[in-house]
mmCIF file of C-alpha atoms in Angstrom:
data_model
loop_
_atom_site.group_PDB
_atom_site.id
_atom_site.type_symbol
_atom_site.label_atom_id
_atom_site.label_comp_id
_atom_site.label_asym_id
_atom_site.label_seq_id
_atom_site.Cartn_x
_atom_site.Cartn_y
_atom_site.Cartn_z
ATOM 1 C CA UNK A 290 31.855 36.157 -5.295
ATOM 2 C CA UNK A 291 33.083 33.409 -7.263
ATOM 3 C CA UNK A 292 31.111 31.020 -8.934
ATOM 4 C CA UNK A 293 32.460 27.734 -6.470
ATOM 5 C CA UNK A 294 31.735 29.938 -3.558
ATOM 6 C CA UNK A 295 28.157 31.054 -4.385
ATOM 7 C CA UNK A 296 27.596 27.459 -5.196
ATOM 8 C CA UNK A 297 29.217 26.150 -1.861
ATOM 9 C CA UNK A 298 26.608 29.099 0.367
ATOM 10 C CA UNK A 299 23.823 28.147 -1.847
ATOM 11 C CA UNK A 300 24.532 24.148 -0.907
ATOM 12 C CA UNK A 301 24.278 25.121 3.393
ATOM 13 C CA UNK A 302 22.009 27.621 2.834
ATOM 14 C CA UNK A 303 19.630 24.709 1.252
ATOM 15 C CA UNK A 304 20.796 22.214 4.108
ATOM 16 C CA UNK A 305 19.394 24.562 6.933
ATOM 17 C CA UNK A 306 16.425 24.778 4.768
ATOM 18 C CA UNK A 307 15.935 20.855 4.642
ATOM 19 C CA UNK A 308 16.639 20.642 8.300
ATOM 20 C CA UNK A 309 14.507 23.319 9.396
ATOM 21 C CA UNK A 310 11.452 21.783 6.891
ATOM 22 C CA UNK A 311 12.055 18.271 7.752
ATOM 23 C CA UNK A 312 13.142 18.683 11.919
ATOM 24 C CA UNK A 313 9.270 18.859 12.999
ATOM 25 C CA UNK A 314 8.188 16.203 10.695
ATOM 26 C CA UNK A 315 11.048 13.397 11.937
ATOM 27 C CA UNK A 316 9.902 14.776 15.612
ATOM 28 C CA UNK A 317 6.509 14.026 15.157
ATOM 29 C CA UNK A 318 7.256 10.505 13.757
ATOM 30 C CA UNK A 319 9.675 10.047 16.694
ATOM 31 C CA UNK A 320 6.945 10.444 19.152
ATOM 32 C CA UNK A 321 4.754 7.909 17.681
ATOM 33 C CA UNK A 322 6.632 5.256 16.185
ATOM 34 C CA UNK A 323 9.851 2.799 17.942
ATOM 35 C CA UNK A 324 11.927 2.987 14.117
ATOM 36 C CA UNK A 325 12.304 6.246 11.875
ATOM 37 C CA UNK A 326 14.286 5.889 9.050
ATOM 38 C CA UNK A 327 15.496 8.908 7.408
ATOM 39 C CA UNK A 328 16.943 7.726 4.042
ATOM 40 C CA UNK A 329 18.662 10.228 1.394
ATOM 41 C CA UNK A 330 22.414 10.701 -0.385
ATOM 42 C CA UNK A 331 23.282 13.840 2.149
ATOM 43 C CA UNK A 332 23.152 15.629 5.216
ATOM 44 C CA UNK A 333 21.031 12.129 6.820
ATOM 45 C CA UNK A 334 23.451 11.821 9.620
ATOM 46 C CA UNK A 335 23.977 15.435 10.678
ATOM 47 C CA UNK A 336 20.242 16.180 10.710
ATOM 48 C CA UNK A 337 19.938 12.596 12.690
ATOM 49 C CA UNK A 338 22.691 13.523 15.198
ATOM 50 C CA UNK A 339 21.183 17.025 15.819
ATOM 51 C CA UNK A 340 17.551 15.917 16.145
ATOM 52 C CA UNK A 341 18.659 12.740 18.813
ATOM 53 C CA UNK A 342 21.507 13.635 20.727
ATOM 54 C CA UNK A 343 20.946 11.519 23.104
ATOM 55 C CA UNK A 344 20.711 8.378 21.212
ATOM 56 C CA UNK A 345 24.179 6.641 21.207
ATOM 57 C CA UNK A 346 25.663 6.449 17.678
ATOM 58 C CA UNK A 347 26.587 3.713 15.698
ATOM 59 C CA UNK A 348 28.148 4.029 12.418
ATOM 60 C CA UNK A 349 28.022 0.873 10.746
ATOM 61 C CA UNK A 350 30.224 2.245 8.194
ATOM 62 C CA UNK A 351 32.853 1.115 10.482
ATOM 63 C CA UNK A 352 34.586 -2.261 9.532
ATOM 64 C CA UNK A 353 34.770 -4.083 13.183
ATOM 65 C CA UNK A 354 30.938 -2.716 13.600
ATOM 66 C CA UNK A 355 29.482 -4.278 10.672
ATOM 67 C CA UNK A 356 30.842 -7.367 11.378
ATOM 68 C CA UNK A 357 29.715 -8.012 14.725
ATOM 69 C CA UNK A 358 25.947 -7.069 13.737
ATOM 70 C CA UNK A 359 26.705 -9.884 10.506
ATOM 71 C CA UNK A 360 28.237 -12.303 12.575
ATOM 72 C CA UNK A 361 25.945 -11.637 15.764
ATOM 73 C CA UNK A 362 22.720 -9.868 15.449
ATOM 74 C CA UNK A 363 21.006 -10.621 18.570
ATOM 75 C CA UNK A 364 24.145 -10.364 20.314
ATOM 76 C CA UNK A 365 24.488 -6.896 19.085
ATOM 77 C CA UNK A 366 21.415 -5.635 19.496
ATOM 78 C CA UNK A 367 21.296 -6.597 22.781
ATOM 79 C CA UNK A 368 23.798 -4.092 23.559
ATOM 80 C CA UNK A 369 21.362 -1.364 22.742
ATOM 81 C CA UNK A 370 17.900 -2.351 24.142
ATOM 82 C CA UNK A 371 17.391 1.025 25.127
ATOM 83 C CA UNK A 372 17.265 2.188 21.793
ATOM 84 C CA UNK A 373 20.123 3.691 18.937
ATOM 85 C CA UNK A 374 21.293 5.910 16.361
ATOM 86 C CA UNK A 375 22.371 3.325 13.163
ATOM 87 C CA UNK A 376 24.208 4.758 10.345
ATOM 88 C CA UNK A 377 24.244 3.673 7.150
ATOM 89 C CA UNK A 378 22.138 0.740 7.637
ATOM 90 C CA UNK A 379 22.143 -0.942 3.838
ATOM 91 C CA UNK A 380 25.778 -1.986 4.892
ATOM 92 C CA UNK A 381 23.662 -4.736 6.773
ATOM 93 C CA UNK A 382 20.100 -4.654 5.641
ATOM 94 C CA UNK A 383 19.277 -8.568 7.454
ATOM 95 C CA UNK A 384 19.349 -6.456 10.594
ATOM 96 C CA UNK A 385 15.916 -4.976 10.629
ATOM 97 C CA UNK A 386 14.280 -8.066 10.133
ATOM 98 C CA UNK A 387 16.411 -8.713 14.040
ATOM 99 C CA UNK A 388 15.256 -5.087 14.998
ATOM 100 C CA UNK A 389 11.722 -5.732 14.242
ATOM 101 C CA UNK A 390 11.776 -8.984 16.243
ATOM 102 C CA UNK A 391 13.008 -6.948 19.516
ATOM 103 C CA UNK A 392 10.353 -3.782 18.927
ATOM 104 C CA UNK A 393 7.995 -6.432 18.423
ATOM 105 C CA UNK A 394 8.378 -8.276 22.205
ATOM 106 C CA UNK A 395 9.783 -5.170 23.766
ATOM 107 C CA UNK A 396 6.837 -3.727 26.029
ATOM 108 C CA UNK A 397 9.047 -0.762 26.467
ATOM 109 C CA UNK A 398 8.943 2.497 24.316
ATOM 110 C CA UNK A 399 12.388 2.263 22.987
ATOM 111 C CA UNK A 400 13.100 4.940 20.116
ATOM 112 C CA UNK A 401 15.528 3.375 17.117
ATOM 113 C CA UNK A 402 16.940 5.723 14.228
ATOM 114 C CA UNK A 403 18.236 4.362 11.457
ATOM 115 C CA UNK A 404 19.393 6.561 8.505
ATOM 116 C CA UNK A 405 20.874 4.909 5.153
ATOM 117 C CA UNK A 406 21.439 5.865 1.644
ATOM 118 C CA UNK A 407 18.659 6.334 -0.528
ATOM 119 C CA UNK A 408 18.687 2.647 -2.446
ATOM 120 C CA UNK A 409 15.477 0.806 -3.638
ATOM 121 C CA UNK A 410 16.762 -2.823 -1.658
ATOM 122 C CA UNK A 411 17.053 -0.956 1.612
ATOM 123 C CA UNK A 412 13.528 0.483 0.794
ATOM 124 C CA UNK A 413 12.421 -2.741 0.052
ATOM 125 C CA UNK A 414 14.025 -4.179 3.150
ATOM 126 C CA UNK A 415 12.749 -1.663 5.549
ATOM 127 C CA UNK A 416 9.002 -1.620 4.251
ATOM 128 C CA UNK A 417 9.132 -5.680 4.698
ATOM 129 C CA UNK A 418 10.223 -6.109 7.915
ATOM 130 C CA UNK A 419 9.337 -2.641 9.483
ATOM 131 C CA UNK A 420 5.363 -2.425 8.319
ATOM 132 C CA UNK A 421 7.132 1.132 6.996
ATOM 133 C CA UNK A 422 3.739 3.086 7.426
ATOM 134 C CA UNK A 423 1.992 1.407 10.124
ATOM 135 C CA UNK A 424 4.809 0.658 12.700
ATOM 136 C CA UNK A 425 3.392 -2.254 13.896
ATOM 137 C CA UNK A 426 3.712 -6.037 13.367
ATOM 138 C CA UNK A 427 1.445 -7.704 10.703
ATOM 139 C CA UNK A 428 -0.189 -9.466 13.744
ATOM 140 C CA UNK A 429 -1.227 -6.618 14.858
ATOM 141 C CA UNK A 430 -2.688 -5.271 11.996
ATOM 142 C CA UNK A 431 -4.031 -8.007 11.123
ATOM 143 C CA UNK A 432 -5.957 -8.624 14.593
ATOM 144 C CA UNK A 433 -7.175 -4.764 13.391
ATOM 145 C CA UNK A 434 -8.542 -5.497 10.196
ATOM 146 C CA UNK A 435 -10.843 -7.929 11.719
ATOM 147 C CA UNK A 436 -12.258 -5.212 13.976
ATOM 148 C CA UNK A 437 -12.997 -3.420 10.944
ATOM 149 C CA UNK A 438 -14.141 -6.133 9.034
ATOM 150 C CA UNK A 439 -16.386 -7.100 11.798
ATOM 151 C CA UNK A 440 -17.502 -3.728 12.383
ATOM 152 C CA UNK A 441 -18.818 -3.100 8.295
ATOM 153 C CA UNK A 442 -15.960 -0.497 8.250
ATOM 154 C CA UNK A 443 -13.801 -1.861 5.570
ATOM 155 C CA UNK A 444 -14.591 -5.860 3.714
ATOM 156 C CA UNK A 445 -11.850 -8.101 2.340
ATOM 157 C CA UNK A 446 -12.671 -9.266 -0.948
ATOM 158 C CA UNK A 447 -11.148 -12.924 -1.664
ATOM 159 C CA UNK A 448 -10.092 -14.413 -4.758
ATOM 160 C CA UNK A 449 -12.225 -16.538 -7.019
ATOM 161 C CA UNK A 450 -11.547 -19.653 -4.660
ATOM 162 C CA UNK A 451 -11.420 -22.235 -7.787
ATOM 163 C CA UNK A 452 -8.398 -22.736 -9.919
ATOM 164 C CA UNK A 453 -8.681 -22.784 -13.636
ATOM 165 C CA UNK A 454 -5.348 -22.403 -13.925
ATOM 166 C CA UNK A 455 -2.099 -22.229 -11.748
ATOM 167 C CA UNK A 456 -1.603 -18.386 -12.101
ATOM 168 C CA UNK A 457 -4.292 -17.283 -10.076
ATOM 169 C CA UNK A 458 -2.989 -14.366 -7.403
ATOM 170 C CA UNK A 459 -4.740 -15.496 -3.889
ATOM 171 C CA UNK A 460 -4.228 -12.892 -1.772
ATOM 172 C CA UNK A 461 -7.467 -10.474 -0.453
ATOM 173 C CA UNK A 462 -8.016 -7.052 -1.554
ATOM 174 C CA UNK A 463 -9.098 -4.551 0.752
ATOM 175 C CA UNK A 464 -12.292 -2.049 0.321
ATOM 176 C CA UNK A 465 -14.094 0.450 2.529
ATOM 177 C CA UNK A 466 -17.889 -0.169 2.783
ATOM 178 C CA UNK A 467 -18.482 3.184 2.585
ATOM 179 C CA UNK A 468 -16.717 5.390 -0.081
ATOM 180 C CA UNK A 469 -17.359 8.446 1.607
ATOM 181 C CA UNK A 470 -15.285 7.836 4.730
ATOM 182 C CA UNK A 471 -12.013 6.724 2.132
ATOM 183 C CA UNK A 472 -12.970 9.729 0.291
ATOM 184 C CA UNK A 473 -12.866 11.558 3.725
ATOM 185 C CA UNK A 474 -9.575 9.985 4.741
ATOM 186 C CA UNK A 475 -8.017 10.970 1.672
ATOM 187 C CA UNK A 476 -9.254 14.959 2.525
ATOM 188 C CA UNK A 477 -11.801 15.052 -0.777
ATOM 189 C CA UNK A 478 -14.163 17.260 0.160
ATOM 190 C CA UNK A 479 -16.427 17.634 -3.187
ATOM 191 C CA UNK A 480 -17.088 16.646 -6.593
ATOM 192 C CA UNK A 481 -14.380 18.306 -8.018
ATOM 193 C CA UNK A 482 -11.484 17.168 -6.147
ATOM 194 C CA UNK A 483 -12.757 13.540 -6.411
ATOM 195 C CA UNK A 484 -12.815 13.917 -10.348
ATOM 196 C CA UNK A 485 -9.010 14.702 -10.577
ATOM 197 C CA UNK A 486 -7.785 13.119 -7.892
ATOM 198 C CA UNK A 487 -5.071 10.367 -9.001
ATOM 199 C CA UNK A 488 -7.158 7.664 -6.819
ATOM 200 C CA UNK A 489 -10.280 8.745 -8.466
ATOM 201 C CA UNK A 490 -10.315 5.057 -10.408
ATOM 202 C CA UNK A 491 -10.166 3.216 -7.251
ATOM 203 C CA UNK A 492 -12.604 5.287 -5.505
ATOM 204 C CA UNK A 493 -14.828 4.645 -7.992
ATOM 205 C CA UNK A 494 -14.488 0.795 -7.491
ATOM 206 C CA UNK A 495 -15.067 1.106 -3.912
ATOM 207 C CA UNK A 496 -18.223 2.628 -4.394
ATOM 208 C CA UNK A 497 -19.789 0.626 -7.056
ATOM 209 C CA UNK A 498 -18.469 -3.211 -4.957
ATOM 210 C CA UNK A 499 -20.109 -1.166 -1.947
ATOM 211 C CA UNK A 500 -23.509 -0.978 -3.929
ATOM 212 C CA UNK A 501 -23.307 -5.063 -4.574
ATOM 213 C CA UNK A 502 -22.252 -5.771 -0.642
ATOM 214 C CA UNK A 503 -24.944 -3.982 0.246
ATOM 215 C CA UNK A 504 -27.087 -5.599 -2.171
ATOM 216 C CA UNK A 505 -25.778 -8.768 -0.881
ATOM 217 C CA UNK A 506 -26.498 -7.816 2.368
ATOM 218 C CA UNK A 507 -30.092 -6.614 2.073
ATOM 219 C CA UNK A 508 -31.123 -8.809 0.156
ATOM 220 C CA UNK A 509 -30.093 -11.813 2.475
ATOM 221 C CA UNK A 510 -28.674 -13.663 -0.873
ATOM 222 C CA UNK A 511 -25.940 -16.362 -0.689
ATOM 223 C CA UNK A 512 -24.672 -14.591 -3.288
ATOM 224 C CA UNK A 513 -21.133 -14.669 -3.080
ATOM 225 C CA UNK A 514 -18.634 -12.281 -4.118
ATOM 226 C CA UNK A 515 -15.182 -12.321 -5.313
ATOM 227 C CA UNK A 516 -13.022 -11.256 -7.518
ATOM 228 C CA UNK A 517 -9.990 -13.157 -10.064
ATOM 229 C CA UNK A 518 -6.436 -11.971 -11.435
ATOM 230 C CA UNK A 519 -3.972 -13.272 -13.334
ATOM 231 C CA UNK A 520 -0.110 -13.466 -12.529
ATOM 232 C CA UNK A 521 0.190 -11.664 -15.738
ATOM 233 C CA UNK A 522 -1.676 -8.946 -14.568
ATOM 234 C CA UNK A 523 -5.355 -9.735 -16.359
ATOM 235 C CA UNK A 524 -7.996 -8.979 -13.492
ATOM 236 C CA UNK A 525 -11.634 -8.983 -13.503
ATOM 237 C CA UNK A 526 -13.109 -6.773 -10.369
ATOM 238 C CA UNK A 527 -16.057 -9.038 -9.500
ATOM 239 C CA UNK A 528 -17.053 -12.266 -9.843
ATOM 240 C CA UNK A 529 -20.934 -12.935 -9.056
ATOM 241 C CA UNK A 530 -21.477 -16.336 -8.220
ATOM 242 C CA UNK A 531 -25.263 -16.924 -8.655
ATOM 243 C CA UNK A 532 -27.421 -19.893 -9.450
ATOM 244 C CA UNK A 533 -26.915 -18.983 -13.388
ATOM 245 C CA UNK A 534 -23.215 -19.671 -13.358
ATOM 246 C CA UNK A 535 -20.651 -16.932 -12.504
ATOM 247 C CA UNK A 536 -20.501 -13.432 -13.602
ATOM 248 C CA UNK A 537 -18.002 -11.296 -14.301
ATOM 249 C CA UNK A 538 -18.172 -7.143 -13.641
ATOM 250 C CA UNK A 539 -15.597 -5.349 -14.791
ATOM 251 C CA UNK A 540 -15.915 -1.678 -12.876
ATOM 252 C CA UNK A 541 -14.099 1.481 -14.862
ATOM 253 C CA UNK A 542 -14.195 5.076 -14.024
ATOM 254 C CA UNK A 543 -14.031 6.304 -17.395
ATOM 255 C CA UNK A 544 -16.755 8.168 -18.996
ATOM 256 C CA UNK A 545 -16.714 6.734 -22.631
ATOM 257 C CA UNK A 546 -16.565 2.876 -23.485
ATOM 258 C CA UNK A 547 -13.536 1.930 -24.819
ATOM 259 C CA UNK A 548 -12.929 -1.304 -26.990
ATOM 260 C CA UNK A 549 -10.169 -2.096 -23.787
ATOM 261 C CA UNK A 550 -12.633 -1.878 -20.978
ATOM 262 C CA UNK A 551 -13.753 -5.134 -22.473
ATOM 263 C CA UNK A 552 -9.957 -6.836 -22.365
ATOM 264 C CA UNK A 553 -10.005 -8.669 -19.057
ATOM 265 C CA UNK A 554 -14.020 -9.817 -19.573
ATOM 266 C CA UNK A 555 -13.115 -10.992 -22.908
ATOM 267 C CA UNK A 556 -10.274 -13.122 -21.218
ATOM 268 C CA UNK A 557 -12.450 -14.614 -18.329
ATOM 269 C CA UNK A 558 -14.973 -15.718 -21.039
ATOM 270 C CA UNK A 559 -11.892 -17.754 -22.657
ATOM 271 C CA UNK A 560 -10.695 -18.999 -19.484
ATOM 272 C CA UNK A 561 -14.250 -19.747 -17.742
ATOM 273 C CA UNK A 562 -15.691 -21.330 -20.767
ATOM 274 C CA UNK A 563 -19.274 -22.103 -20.370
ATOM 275 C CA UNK A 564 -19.903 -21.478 -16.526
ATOM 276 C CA UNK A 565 -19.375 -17.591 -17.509
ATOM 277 C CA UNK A 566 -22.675 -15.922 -17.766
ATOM 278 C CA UNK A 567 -23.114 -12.261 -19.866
ATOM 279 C CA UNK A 568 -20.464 -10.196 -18.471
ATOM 280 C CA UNK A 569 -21.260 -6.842 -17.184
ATOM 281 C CA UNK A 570 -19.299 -3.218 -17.344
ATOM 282 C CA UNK A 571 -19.814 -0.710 -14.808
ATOM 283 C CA UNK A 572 -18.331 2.606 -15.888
ATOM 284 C CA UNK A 573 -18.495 6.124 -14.944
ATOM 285 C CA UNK A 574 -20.711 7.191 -17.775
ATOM 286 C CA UNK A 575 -24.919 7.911 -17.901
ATOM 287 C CA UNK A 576 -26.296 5.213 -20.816
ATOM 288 C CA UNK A 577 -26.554 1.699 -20.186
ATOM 289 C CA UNK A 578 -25.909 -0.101 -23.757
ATOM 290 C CA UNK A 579 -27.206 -4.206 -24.456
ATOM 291 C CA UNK A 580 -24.261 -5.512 -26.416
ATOM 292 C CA UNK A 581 -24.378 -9.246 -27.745
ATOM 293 C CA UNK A 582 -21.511 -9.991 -25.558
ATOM 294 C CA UNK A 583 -21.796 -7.836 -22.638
ATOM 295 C CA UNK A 584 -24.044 -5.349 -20.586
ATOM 296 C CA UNK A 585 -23.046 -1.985 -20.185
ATOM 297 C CA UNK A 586 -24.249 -0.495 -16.533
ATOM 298 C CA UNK A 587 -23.825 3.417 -16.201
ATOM 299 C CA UNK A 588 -22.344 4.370 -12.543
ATOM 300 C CA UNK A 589 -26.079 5.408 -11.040
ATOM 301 C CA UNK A 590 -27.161 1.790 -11.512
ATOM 302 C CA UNK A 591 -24.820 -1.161 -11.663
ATOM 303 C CA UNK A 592 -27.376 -3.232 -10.360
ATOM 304 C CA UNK A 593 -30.283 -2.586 -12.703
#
């Protein structure tokens, strides 16, 4: 057998393998989500085609195509309200922010399948205005995170709510209340997985802002929590507001104290001035150290 030839089996044979892995996965996305993209540099459309026959096909590959869904969006998608097969979709990537708008106030189940080539824009695209995960609209999951956050399931921490500068990010970050059910969700089941897991550092945050909610909360405290970041990227975790003035805690997973633990504390003292009290680390070592600048707080107790 020549050496194109072995090359040109070994190519199909690894096609029908790819099919045959990926056919039950696309199937079970299918059945629980209105848009599935399958995104990659071969074999997209054939394994589309073969999985949804009886979605009708639209290449927009094609010249005449493409421009009616530029020139016309609504107008073309209104031709397929009962769902589609479309091709090579980063030929016209403003059309999912159109298709989201009609999954979005369609009360029908309509299935869309769009399949494009494998470039970080489209991925971009599609994650914005197709909530690429979740499926739903940001209303929706929105209206969701309140049940949670209602029910002590999951708390959104806000930013530091005053300004000292202009370069503040002010958007919420999310936590679980309880680290065990994140560590549940992400299928660690003992010590040892959780200590080389990749999301082992923000597990460990999670837990130790759990400990100071529910200090918060027992306690019956106005003390407020939050937390502060930088455009540049300089964040401190928490930010105790108490009576004293505000203090920072800086939480890291790490076992031994580094000098760069201290980096972000360091730069919250120089930006809060005088209404910064001590700092405080929290890491994932046993001895508690008394610096002149800072408190070291082993994992067991951040609060002590």
């Amino acid at each position: 057998m020549t050496d194109c030839k072995w090359r040109l089996q070994f190519v199909r044979w690894l096609h029908v393998q790819c099919r045959r892995l990926l056919s039950p996965l696309v199937d079970q996305y299918a059945a629980g989500f209105p848009v599935v993209g399958i995104f990659g540099q071969s074999g997209k459309t054939t394994l589309a085609g073969t999985l949804f026959p009886d979605r009708p096909y639209v290449s927009l590959e094609n010249l005449d195509t493409r421009e009616f869904a530029e020139a016309d969006a609504r107008g073309f998608l209104a031709q397929h309200k009962s769902g589609a097969l479309f091709d090579e979709i980063q030929n016209v990537p403003a059309l999912l922010s159109y298709l989201q708008q009609l999954v979005d106030e369609s009360s029908a189940i309509e299935r869309y399948i769009i399949t494009g080539s494998l470039q970080y824009r489209l991925r971009r695209e599609v994650s914005q205005s197709l909530g690429d995960d979740a499926g739903i609209s940001h209303n929706t999951a929105r209206g969701w995170l309140n049940v949670l956050d209602a029910g002590f399931i999951v708390h959104r921490l806000q930013p530091y709510h005053r300004s000292f500068n202009k370069r503040l990010i002010k958007s919420p970050k999310l936590y679980f209340v309880d680290s065990g059910l994140a560590a549940y969700l992400l299928s660690i089941h003992d010590l040892e997985q959780a200590q080389t897991h990749p999301l082992r550092g923000p597990l460990f945050e999670t837990a130790v802002v759990s400990e100071y909610l529910k200090h918060s909360y027992k306690s019956r405290s106005n003390l407020r929590l939050s937390y502060w970041q930088e455009r540049s990227g300089q964040e401190v975790d928490l930010i105790l507001e108490t009576p004293q003035g505000l203090t920072p805690v800086e939480i890291k997973s790490g076992v031994t104290v580094t000098r760069d633990m201290f980096r972000s504390l360091r730069r919250w003292a120089e930006v809060a001035g005088a209404e910064s009290t001590t700092p405080t680390l929290v890491y994932g070592g046993s001895p508690g150290q008394k610096r002149s600048d800072v408190t070291v707080q082993p994992w067991h107790s951040p609060l002590a």
